[in-house]
Amino acid sequence: MQRKFDCHAALLAIMTTASICAPAHAQGRRELGPALTQLAVERDIQILFQPRLVEGLRAGAIRRGASHDEALTAIVGSQGLKIVKLRPGVYALEAEGEFRRSPAPLLPVEARTEVEPIVVTAGYAASLARALTLKRQASYGLDAVSAEDIARLPAANAAEALQLAPGVSLERHRGVGLYVSVRGLGPQFQNVLLNGRSVAMNDLVENGGFRGRQFRFEVLPADVIDRIEIAKTTTADMDEGALGGNIDVRTFKPLELGRRDVLSVRASNGQSGKIDPSVSGILSWTDASGRLGLLAAGLTEQRRIRNDRLYQTGWGLDRFADVLGQGYYTPSRTRPTIELEDRRLTSGDFALQWRPTPALRTDVDLLMTRLDARYDEYGLDIYPDDRTFSPPRFVPGSQTIAGHTAQAGTIDNVRWMASRETSLNRHDLIAFGIHQRWELTRWTLDADHAYSKARSYHPDGRGTVRARAAFFAPLTYDFSGGLHAAPTLTTPIDYTDPAPFVGQAFDYTWKDSRDTDEVLRLDASRAVGLGKISFGVEQHNRTRDYRRRDWIVDTLVGVPLASLGPGYYGPTPFDDVLAGSPGDLPRRWIAPNARVFYDRLFTADLARQAPSVSDLRNSFVVEEKITSGYARADFASQWFGLPVTGDVGVRHASTHQVSDGVLSAGAEPIPARWRKTYDDWLPSANLRIELTSDLLLRLAASRVVNRPNVVDNAPRITLARDTPTANGGNPDLDPFLATQLDASLEWYPTSGGALTGAVFDRRLDNYITAQNTFIQVPGRGEVLLSTNVNGGDARIQGVELAYSQVLKALPAPLDGLGVQASLTLVRSQANYFAGDRVIRNALTGLSRTNYSLLGFYERGRTSLRLGYSWRGAYLTTIGNSITAPSHTAPFGSLDGAASWRIDRRRTLTLEGVNLTDARKYVYGETQDQPMEIHHWGRYLSARLRWAF
């Protein structure tokens, strides 16, 4: 006979993952229903029961270290209930036929009664409770985002899922969440882990730049992620290197998920006007004993992006001092641009878990991701102050001055250059890890090995192709419309006619960036009274190998574009660039055909040429070997009658760095190698005090180290193609060191939800900042070189507030409402130089204010969510002696989702990102200097999901 459980009568079926067991007193003598809810959240299990069965019953206490079966037996006790184990990780409570005084034993798996398969999906409120439980039970400062958050919010990757976490801000690239900042510290200050292990990093090869230690979250799709944890305070066993936070992305595990299959199909549409398909799925299997589990997850998706952009390199100082006088800024290179990107992502995640005995655990993880990004850019570059070919002339009396800025004017003899840039950029990531645990009588031993490899390159020899054609003509410009309007950029020449254009230099660039990361770690811990001691050692090896070659072909310089034939050019594919931004700027123009130029100019003989001195200067290898060890002591006690837990520890890290590159004396390449070694002692302490049963106080202090970006360490010089500038590395850079202090107060009311507040103080030593100097380069003359040096000290202080609550006290049907909100306020104290200018109390990437607000409603089969994330203005680049700094203006994104559960298996979800069609703006030293506009539009999706 089959037993059936009514899904509407099942109070809880929560799937969750938590690595920290609750203390014995956590359950106390609570009511049995809420206690079972908390146990399910903490223990990665599903518990099915009818509410009437547990009314009026109390929960028993659970001893530390109890298994799932033992915990259920203890919490239910002898209260007339029977526990049935349906399958590994899934339990049901039933009434016994006869009241029994002794604890109800668990039925063996072999004796369980067959039941009809049940699929109950936890809602957003349950996943929020799961994240709060992780935060509450952690021994250190933690915030988390659970799988239900990711699956039900409009999130394409891990970065987009994190934007609702307190203190986290998101950097979008053409509308795609790419980088994450925590508590005001930029992406390079975060330590990103995958399943607790460090992971190699993909690089930026689209336009020849690179970001070093800034992890590109686009290679971690949301559909394969179970949860993300952000550790904001440090313990001795954590990898050193995070001034902002340790961000640990956890993928699904079979023994935690149980037997489950999920298939999701999505169709999306953005500003490109094309339908983007996506298919993802998860297959999770466990054997009958619950000891062996296998999981495979996969995703394939396409996303086509159109980003309309006004780009500007900056406002230059004293470029026309002969007419304007000293101390005035004028616009530099400015370009209306259409950026098209066809992104195709394929990802596979595989996991194996084996538990042959309660004391032996083996976990194996493999993630493979490939992202192909086909990039196609149409631009019309305007060079108001470029003297490379012929000096421009400012027309006296035409200027309009605002402060220290010539906001409007006319400049004669300006180069107007139409360009077309194409590239195929491939990003591969392979991450493998194996973990082995032995639990002995008093000791627990762990061994972990991780290897990952990231490669960003141009496959099949297809690098970045740039074809250009130009004419010289007057420019009349006017930026006085303000930040939210497009400027006036006009000329009497018709830029939609190929006749005025002549050929410019043709560029072909090939880049290959390889990053490997390997870690071997051994840990041991021993229970001592109510606490434990632990220690471990780790060997971490990382290598960044960057290769670049540039070919510049002058064959068609000065040749009339029209004489080459219509196959060499054509109009841009759109005539509505930056529609909705008022202003008189080019909306359509003649564009060269980059592929035709490539086929004609990039010959086999050219490809066989040996690397030039410039190519060798652009390439480098940086190897980093870190040997570290730690000791940590955890304790539990009573202070003045209050339960107190905490940890103290120290970590030692020895870093050996070797940087290889090429310098040059004239045309002669000179191989160069730098070695650098340094040691750091890094103490840490965390304290967790239970002021009441629902009020926690946390205190933390630590010393942390953050190593410089590998590209900043590299002995390299990269020259800009279109401007007299260059950037280079500094192998003698010392790492950042910081002292971190944190205090937080967390209230978890019995009605659910949480209200938390935290204050933090980061004091940075040897802050790394930019330095600008002029150098002489053969064939280029005087060039402004930007590099990095260790500056003075810096300090970051801030406040975090977060609130979440399901409003169950409201009368039906309003009892399905809920809210989630966070606010972060940060200030910085730092003085450093950009050339001969002093930058005061502003760090790059630091927003003084960030907040998010999300409202949701869940009742029956309906689920609605609407969230708004806002990030304040921040310093983008510091500029130099002759160029103003740049700032990104405040930006907010309104995102939403609506779900309808069709039946037990199927759910239909509609999602929207950037529903208000917000645009990103960039300005110079002040808002009198508008610089950039980015418009990527809304992105709307429909998803149908089957769960079995």
GROMACS .gro file of N, CA and C in nm, residues 77-79 100-105:
model
   27
   77GLY      N    1   1.188   1.257   2.016
   77GLY     CA    2   1.169   1.190   2.143
   77GLY      C    3   1.051   1.093   2.142
   78SER      N    4   0.998   1.064   2.262
   78SER     CA    5   0.887   0.968   2.276
   78SER      C    6   0.757   1.044   2.292
   79GLN      N    7   0.706   1.093   2.181
   79GLN     CA    8   0.585   1.175   2.184
   79GLN      C    9   0.479   1.121   2.089
  100ARG      N   10   0.416   0.542   2.276
  100ARG     CA   11   0.533   0.471   2.325
  100ARG      C   12   0.614   0.566   2.411
  101ARG      N   13   0.668   0.512   2.523
  101ARG     CA   14   0.749   0.593   2.614
  101ARG      C   15   0.894   0.600   2.571
  102SER      N   16   0.942   0.498   2.502
  102SER     CA   17   1.082   0.496   2.461
  102SER      C   18   1.098   0.571   2.330
  103PRO      N   19   1.220   0.622   2.302
  103PRO     CA   20   1.242   0.695   2.175
  103PRO      C   21   1.207   0.610   2.056
  104ALA      N   22   1.145   0.672   1.960
  104ALA     CA   23   1.104   0.600   1.840
  104ALA      C   24   1.226   0.571   1.754
  105PRO      N   25   1.255   0.442   1.726
  105PRO     CA   26   1.372   0.411   1.643
  105PRO      C   27   1.346   0.447   1.498
   0.00000   0.00000   0.00000
